[in-house]
GROMACS .gro file of C-alpha atoms in nm:
model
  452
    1UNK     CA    1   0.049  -2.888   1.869
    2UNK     CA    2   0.407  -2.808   1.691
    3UNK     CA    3   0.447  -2.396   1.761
    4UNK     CA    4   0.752  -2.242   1.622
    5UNK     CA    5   0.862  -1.874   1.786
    6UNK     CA    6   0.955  -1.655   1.476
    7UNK     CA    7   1.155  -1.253   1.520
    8UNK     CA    8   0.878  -1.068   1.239
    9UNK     CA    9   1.006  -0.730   1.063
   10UNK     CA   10   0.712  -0.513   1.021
   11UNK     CA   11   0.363  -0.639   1.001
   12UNK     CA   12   0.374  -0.928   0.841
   13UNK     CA   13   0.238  -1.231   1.026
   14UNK     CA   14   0.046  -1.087   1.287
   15UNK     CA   15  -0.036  -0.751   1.391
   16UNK     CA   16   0.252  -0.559   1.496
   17UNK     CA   17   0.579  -0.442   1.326
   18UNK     CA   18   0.913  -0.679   1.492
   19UNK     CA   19   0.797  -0.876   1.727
   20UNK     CA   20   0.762  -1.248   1.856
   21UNK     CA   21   0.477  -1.424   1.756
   22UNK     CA   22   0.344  -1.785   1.819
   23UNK     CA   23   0.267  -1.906   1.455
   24UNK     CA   24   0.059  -2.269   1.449
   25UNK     CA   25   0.187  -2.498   1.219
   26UNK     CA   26  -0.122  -2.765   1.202
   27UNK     CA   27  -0.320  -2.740   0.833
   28UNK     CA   28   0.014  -2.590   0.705
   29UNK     CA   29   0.299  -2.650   0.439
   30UNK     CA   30   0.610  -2.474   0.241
   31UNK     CA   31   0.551  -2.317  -0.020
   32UNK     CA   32   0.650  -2.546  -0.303
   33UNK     CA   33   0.444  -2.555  -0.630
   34UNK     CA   34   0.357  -2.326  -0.836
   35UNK     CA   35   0.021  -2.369  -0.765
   36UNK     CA   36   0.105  -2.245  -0.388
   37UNK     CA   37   0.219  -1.912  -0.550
   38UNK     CA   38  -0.074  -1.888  -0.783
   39UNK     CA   39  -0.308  -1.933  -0.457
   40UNK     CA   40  -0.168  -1.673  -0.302
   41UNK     CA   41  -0.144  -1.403  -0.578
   42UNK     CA   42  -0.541  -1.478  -0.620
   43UNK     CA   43  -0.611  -1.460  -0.224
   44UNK     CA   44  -0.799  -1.141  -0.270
   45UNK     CA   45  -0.888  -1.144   0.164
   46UNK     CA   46  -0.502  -1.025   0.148
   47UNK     CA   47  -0.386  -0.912  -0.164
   48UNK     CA   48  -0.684  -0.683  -0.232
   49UNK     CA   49  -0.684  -0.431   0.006
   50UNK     CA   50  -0.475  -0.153   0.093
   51UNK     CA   51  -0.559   0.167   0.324
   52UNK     CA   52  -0.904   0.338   0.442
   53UNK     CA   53  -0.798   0.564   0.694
   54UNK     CA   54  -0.734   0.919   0.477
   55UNK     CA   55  -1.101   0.870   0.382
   56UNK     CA   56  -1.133   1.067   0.719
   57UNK     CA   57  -0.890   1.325   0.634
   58UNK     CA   58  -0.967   1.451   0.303
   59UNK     CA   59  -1.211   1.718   0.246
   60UNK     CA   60  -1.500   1.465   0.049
   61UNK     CA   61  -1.551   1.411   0.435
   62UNK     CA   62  -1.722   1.675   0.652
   63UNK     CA   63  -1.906   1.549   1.013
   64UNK     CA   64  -2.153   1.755   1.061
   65UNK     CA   65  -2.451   1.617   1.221
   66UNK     CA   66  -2.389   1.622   1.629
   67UNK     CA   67  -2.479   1.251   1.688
   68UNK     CA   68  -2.194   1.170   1.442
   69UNK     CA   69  -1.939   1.357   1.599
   70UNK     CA   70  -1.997   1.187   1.945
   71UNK     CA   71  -1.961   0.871   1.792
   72UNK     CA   72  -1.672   0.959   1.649
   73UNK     CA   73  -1.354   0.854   1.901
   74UNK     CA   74  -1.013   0.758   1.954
   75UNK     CA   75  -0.760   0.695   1.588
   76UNK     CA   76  -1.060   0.808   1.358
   77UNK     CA   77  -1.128   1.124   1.535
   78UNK     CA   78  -0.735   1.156   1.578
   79UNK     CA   79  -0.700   1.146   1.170
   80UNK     CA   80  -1.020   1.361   1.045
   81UNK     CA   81  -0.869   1.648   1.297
   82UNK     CA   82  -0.511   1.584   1.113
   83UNK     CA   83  -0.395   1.505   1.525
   84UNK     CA   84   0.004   1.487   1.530
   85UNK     CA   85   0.003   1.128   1.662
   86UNK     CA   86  -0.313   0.910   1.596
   87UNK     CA   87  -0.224   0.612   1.831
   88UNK     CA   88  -0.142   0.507   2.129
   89UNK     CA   89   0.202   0.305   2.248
   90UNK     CA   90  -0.005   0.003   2.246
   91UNK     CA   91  -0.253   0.050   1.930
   92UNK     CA   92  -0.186  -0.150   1.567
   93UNK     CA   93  -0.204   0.079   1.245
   94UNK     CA   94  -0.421  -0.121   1.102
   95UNK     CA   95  -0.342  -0.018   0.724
   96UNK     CA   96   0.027  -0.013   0.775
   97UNK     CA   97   0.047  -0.378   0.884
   98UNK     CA   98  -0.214  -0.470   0.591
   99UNK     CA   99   0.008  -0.335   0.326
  100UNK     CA  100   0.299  -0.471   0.490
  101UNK     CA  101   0.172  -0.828   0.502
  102UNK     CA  102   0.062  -0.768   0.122
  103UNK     CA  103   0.476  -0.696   0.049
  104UNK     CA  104   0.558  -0.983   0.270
  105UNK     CA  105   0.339  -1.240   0.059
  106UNK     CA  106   0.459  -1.062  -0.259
  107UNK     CA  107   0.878  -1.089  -0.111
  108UNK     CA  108   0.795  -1.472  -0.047
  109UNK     CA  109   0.644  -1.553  -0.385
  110UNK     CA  110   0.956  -1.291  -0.565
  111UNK     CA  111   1.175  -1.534  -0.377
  112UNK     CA  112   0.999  -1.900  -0.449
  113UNK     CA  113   0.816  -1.932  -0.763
  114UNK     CA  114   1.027  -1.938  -1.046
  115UNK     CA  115   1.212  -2.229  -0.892
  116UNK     CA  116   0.889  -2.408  -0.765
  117UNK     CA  117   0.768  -2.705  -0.879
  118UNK     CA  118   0.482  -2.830  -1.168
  119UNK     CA  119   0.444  -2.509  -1.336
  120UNK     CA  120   0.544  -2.401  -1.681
  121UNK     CA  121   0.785  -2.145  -1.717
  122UNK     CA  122   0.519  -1.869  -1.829
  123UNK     CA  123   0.294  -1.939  -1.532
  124UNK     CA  124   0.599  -1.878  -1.297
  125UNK     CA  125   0.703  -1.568  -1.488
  126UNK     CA  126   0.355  -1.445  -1.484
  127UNK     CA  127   0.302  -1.507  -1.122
  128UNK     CA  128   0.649  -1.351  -1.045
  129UNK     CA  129   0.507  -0.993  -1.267
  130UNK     CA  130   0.229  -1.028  -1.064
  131UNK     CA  131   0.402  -0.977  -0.720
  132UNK     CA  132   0.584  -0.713  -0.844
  133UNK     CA  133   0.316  -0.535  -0.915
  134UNK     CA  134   0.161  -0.567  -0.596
  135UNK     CA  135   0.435  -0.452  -0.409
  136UNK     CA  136   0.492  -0.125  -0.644
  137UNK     CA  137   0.097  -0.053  -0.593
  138UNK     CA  138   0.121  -0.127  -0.232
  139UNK     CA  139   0.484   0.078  -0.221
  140UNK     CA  140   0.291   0.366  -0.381
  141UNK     CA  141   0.003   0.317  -0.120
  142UNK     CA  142   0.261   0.380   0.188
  143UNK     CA  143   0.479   0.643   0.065
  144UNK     CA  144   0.182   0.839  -0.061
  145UNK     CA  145   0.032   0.809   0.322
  146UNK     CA  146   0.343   0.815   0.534
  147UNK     CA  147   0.568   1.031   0.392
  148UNK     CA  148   0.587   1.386   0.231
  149UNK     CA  149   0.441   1.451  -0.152
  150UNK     CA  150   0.702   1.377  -0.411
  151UNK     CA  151   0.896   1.676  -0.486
  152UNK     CA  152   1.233   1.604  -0.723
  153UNK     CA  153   1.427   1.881  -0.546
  154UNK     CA  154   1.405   1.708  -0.161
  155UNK     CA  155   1.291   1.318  -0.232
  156UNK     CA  156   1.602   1.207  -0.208
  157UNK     CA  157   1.624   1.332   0.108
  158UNK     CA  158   1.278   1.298   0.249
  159UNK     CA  159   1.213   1.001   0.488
  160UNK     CA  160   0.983   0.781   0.272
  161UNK     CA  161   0.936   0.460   0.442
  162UNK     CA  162   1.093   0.107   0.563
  163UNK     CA  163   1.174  -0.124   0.232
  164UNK     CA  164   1.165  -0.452   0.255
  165UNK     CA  165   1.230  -0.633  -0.035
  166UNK     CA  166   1.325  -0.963   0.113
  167UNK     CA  167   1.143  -1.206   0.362
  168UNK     CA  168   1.468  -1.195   0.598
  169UNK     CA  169   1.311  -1.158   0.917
  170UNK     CA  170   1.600  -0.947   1.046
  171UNK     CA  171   1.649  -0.706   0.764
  172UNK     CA  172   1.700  -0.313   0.856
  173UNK     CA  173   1.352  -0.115   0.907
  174UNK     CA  174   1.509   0.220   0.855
  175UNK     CA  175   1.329   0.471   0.620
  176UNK     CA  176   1.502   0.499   0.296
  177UNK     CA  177   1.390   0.782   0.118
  178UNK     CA  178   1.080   0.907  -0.060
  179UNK     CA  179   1.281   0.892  -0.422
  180UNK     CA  180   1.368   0.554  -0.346
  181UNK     CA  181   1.065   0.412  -0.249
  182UNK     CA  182   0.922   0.563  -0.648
  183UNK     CA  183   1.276   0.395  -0.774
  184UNK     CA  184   1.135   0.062  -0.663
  185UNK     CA  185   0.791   0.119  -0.751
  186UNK     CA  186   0.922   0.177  -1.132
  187UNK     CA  187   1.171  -0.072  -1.135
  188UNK     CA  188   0.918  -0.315  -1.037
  189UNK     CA  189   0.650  -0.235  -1.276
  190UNK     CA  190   0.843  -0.152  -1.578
  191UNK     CA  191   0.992  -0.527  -1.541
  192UNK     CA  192   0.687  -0.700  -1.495
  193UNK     CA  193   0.527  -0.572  -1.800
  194UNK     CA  194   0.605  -0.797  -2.053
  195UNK     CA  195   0.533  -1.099  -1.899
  196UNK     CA  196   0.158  -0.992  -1.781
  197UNK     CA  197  -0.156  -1.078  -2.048
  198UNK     CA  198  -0.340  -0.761  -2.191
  199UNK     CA  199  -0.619  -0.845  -1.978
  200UNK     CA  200  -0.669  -1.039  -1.640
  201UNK     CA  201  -0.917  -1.317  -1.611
  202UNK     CA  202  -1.015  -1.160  -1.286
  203UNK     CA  203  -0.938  -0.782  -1.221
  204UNK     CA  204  -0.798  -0.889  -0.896
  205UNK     CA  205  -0.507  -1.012  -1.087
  206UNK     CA  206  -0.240  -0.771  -1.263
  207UNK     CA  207  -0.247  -0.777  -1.617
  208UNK     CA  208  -0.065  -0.568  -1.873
  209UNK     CA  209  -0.371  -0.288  -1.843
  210UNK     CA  210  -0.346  -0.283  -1.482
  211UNK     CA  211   0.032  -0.211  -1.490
  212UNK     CA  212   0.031   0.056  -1.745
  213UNK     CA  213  -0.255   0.204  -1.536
  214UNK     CA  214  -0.039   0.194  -1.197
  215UNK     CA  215   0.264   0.358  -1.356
  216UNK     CA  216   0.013   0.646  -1.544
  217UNK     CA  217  -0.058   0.734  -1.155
  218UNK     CA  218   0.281   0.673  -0.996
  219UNK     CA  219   0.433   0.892  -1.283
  220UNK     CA  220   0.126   1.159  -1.205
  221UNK     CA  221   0.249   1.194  -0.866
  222UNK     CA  222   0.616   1.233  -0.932
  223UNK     CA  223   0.474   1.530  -1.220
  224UNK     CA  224   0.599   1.335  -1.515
  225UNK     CA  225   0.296   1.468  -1.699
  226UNK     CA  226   0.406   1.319  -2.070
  227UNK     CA  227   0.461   1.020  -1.926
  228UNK     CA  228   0.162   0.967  -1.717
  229UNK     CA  229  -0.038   1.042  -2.061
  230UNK     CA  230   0.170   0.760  -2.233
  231UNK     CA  231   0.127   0.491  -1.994
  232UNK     CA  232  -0.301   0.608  -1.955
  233UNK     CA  233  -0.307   0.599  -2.323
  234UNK     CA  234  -0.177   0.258  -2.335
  235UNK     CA  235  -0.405   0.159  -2.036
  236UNK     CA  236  -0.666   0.265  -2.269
  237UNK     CA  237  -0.591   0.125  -2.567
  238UNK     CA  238  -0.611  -0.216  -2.376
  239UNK     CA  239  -0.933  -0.163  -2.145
  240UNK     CA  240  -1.166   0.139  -2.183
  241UNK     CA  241  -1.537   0.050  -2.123
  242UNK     CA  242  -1.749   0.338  -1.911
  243UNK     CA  243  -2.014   0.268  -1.693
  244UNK     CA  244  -2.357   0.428  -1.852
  245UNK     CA  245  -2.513   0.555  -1.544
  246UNK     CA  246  -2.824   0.666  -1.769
  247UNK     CA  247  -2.958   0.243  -1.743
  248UNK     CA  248  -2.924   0.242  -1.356
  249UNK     CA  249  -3.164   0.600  -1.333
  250UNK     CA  250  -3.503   0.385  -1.287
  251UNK     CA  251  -3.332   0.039  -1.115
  252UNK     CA  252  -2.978  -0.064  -0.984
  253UNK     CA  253  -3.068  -0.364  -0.956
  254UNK     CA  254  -2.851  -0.461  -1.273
  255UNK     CA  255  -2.548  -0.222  -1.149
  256UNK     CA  256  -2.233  -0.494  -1.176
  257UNK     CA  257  -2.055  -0.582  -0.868
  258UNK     CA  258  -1.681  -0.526  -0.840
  259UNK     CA  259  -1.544  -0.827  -1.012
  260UNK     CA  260  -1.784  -0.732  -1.323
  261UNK     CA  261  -1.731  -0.372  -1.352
  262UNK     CA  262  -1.611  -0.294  -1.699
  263UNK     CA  263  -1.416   0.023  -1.557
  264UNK     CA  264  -1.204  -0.158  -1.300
  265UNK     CA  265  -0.886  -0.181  -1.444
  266UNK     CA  266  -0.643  -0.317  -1.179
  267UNK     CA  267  -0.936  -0.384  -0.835
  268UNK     CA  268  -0.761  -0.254  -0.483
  269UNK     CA  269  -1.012  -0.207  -0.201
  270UNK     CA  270  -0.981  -0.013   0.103
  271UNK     CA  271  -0.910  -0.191   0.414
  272UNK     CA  272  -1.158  -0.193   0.701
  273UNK     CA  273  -1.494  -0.049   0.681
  274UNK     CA  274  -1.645   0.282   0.592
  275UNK     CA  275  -1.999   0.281   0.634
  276UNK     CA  276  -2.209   0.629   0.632
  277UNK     CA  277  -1.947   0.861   0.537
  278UNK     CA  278  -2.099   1.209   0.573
  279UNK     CA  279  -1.997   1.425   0.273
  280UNK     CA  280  -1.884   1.789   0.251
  281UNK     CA  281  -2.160   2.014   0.178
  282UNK     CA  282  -1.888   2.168  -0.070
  283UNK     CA  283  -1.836   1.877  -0.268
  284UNK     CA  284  -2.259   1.811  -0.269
  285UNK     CA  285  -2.246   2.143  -0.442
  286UNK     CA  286  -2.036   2.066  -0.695
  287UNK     CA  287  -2.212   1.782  -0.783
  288UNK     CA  288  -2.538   1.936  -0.824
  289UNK     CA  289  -2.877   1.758  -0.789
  290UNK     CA  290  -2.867   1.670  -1.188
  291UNK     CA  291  -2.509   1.466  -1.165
  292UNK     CA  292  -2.633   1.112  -1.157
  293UNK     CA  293  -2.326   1.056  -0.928
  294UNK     CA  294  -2.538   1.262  -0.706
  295UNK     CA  295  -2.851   1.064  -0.752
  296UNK     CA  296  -2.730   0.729  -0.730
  297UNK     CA  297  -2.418   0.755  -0.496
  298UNK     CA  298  -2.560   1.039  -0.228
  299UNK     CA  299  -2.831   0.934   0.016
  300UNK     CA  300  -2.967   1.121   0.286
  301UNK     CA  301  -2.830   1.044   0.626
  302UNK     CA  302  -3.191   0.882   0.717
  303UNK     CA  303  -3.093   0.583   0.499
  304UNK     CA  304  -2.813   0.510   0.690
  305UNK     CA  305  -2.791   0.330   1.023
  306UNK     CA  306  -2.732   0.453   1.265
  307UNK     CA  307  -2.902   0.751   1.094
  308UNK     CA  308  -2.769   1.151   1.099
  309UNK     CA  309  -2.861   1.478   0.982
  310UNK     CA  310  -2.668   1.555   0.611
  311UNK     CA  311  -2.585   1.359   0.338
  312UNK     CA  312  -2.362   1.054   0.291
  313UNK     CA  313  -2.190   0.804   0.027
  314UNK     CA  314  -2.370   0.552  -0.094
  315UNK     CA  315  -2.209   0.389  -0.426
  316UNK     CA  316  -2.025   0.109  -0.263
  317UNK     CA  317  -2.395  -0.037  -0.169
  318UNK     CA  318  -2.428  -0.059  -0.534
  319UNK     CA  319  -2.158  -0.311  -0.577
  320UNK     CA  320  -2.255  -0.557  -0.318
  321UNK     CA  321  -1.932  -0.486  -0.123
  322UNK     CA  322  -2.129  -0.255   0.128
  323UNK     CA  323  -1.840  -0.071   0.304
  324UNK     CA  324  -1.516  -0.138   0.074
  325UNK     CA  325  -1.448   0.184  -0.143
  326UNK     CA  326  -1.235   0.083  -0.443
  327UNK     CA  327  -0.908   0.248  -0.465
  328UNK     CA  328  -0.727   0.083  -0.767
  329UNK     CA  329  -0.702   0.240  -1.093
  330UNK     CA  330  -1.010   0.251  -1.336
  331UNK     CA  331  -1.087   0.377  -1.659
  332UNK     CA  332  -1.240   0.733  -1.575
  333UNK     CA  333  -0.910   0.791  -1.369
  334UNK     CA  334  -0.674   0.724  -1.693
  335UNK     CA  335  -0.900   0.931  -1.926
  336UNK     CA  336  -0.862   1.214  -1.645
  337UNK     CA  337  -0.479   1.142  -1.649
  338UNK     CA  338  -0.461   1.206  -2.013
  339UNK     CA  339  -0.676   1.500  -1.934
  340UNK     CA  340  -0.455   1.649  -1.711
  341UNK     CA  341  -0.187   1.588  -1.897
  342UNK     CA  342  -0.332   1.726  -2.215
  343UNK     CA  343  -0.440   2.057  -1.980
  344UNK     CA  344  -0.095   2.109  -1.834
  345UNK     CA  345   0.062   2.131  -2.165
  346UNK     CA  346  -0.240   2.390  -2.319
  347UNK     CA  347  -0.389   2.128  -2.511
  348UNK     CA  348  -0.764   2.195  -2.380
  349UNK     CA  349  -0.936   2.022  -2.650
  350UNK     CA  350  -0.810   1.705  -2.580
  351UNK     CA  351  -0.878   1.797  -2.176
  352UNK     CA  352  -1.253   1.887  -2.303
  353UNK     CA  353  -1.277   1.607  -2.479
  354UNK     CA  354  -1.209   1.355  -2.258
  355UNK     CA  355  -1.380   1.475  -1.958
  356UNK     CA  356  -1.726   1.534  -2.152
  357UNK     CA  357  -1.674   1.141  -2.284
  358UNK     CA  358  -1.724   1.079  -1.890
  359UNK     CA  359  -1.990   1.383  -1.826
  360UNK     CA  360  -2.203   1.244  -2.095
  361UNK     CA  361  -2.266   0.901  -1.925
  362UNK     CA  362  -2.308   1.054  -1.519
  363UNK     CA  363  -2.606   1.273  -1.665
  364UNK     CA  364  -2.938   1.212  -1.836
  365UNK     CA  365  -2.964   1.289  -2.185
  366UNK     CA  366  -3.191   1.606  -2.123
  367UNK     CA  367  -2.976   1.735  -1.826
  368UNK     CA  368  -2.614   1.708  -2.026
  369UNK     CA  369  -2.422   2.035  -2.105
  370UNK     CA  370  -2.067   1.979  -2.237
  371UNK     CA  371  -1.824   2.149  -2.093
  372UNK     CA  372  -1.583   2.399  -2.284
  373UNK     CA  373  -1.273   2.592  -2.168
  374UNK     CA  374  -1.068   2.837  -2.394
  375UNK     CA  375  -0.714   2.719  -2.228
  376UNK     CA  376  -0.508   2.495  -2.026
  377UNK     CA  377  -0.578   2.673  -1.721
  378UNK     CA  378  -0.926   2.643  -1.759
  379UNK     CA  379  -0.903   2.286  -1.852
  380UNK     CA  380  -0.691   2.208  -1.568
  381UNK     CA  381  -0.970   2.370  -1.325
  382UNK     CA  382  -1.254   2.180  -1.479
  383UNK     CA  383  -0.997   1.835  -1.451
  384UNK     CA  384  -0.988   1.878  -1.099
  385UNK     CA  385  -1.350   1.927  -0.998
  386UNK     CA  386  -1.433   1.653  -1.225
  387UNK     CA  387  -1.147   1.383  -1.051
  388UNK     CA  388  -1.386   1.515  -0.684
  389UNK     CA  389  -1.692   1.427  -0.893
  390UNK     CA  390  -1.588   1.090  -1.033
  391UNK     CA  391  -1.417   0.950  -0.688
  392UNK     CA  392  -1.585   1.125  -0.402
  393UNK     CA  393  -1.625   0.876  -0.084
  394UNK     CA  394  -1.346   0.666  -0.190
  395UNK     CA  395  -1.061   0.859  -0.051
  396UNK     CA  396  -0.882   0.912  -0.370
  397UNK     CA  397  -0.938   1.266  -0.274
  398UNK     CA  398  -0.667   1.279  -0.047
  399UNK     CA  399  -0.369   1.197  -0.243
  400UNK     CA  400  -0.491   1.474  -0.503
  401UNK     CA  401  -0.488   1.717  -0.183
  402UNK     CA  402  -0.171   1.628  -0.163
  403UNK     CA  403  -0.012   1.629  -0.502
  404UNK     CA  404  -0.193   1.975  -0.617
  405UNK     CA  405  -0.086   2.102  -0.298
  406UNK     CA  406   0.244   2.165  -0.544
  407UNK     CA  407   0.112   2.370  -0.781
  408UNK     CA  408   0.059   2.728  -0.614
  409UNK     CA  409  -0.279   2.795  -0.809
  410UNK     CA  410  -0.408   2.465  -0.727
  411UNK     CA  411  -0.332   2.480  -0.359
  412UNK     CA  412  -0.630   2.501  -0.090
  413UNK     CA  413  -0.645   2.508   0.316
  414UNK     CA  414  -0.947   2.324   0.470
  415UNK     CA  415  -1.042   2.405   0.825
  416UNK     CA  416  -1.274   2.184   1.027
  417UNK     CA  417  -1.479   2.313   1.309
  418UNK     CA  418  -1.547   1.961   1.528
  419UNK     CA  419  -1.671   1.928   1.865
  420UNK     CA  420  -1.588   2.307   1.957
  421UNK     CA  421  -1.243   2.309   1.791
  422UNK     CA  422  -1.114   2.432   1.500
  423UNK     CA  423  -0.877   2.251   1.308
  424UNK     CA  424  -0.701   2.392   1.002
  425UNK     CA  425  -0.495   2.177   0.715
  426UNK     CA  426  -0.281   2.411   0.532
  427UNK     CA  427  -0.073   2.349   0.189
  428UNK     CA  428   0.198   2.118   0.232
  429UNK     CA  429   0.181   2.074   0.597
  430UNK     CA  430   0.313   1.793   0.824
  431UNK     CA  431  -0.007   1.681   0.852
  432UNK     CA  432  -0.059   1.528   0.509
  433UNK     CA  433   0.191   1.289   0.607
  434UNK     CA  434  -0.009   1.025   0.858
  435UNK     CA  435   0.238   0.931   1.141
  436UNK     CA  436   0.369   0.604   1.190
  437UNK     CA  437   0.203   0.389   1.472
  438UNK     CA  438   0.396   0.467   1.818
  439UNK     CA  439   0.392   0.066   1.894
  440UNK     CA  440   0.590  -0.003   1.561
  441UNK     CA  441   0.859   0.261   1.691
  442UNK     CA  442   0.921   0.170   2.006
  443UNK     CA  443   0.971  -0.160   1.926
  444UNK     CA  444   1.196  -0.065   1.616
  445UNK     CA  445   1.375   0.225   1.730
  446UNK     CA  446   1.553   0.299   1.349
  447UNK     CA  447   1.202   0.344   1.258
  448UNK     CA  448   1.221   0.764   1.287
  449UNK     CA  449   0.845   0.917   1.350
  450UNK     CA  450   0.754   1.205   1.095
  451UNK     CA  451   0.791   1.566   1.207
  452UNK     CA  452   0.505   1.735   1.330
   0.00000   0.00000   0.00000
């Protein structure tokens, strides 16, 4: 058996950031058609999914039930109590090195298909947007968890995280910064527009819809409202069917899986698996018993095994995946982009109007009340507790924690009472930013840890 001893930056080949690993080289072959590079852009097992741990740290998640909390140990306890350091010197991050092997397999097809062989030119160029779309999604994944909330007066200067753009095994893992992390993430989208179709022929694949959707959230975060509304609009114009959840009240039987959904616009998938997810007794509130997001996608804690007191998330049953929350961009996300937008600038109408478009479907016909509010203010309230309705369990949550933690009327501090201690998350703290795996440090020293 032929083994060859390759020096890996990050996590890209095996688990790990630079390392030596033992790679077999039976069954395999370079990369040389274009067919390779289409292969690997549709290899959903790891293209598709991205992060799962902040489903534990946002505040959709509260562990109540005692049976629960014993159970729950080691890096997931660490992260739902916001710990400084959530690993030990020998544990994997186990999201960091999935995202970076997604940016590795996106580097080696940026660097090898448009010169590969039996392809036409507009397969190569479409394969080539493609990968560049992955890696600004997956970009916007790691800076988002790893480093601070974008803020125009310091992101030049925050750390944001290592960028590698290249499959050179020895290339620099230093941090560049948080504003050039988003300069790649636009770059890359913005050029792989025009050579994507309107529509995928799998929503695993980018498409034109997909990219317009990824830039209305990366411009969301960075609180370039008008331009988040443009690029949601245009999301929208392209892909905009809502999920009725009025036929699923009687039998889900016919609820589409993933790959079928008419809302997924662009699918992403968290990595690992979340199964019986206690929810906050908060957010169950706000929901109300009459939301059919309540009475489809909440379950007691007795259907769950092992069972626990409470209540906990139930949707991803519905789509056959079981324990995979989807985290890509959909349609009720852009509509709430344009909402926001639209409430931010005083325009509450068109705030109203889209979030009663979704309210409408997630209630029966005799529980529905539209929703009214006589300014932006109010709008903007009624946008955020509908964005908690709409993507509770998935751990969407968590970047919105973060990014409204900029706006002083939308901030909030969540305190956790677990196992006798109390644990308290306030605005802006070092603790929205996860910290990078001790093992990845230590053996890349220019890797620099985030503050406490």
């Amino acid at each position: 058996m032929k083994k060859v001893i390759f020096y890996i930056a990050v996590a890209l080949l095996a688990t790990g950031c630079r390392k030596y690993v033992e790679i077999d080289q039976i069954g395999t072959r370079t990369m040389t058609y274009t067919s390779d590079y289409r292969a690997l852009m549709d290899n959903s097992g790891e293209m598709e999914s991205v992060c799962g741990l902040q489903i534990y740290s946002n505040d959709d998640t509260r562990i109540l039930d005692a049976n629960k909390q014993t159970q729950l140990t080691d890096i997931y306890y660490n992260a739902y109590q916001w710990k400084a350091a959530y690993y030990s010197d020998t544990q994997a991050d186990a999201d960091w090195d999935r995202m970076y092997r997604t940016i590795y397999n996106s580097n080696l097809t940026l660097e090898g298909v448009l010169t590969s062989e039996k392809g036409t030119d507009a397969d190569k160029k479409q394969i080539y947007a493609e990968a560049q779309v992955h890696r600004a999604f997956t970009y916007w994944t790691l800076v988002n968890i790893y480093a601070k909330q974008y803020d125009s007066a310091t992101a030049s200067t925050d750390l944001g995280v290592p960028m590698v753009v290249s499959t050179n095994l020895y290339a620099s893992l230093k941090r560049g910064s948080v504003q050039a992390a988003y300069d790649l993430i636009l770059s890359d989208l913005l050029a792989a527009v025009d050579a994507l179709p309107d529509l995928p022929d799998y929503n695993t694949r980018p498409s034109k819809a997909g990219a317009y959707a990824v830039l209305a959230r990366v411009y969301l975060s960075v609180r370039q409202f008008d331009k988040a509304r443009s690029y949601a609009e245009k999301a929208l114009a392209l892909q905009n069917g809502l999920l009725d959840l009025r036929n699923y009240q009687t039998s889900t039987a016919s609820f589409p899986q993933r790959l079928n959904d008419p809302e997924v616009i662009f699918s992403k998938v968290s990595n690992g698996y979340y199964q019986g997810i206690q929810l906050d007794t908060a957010l169950l509130t706000l929901l109300g018993t009459r939301d059919l997001r309540y009475k489809l996608f909440v379950r007691p804690g007795s259907s769950f095994r092992p069972s626990f007191t409470g209540y906990g998330y139930w949707r991803y049953t519905y789509t056959r995946e079981f324990s995979k929350m989807y985290q890509g961009p959909n349609v009720p996300e852009m509509m709430l982009i344009v909402a926001e937008a639209a409430a931010r600038s005083n325009d509450a109408n068109t705030a109203v109007s889209m979030i009663n478009a979704i309210r409408e479907k997630r209630f029966a016909t005799t529980d529905y009340t539209a929703v009214s509010a006589a300014d932006g203010a109010a709008a903007m309230q009624l946008v955020i507790a509908e964005r908690r309705r709409e993507f509770f369990g998935t751990g969407l949550r968590w970047f919105d924690q973060k990014r409204l933690n900029k706006d002083a009327a939308y901030q909030i501090t969540v305190t956790r009472d677990f196992k006798g201690v109390t644990s308290t998350l306030l605005p802006n703290s070092n603790r929205y930013v996860f910290p990078i795996a001790n093992k990845y440090i230590l053996l890349n020293p220019e890797i620099q840890q985030n503050p406490e």
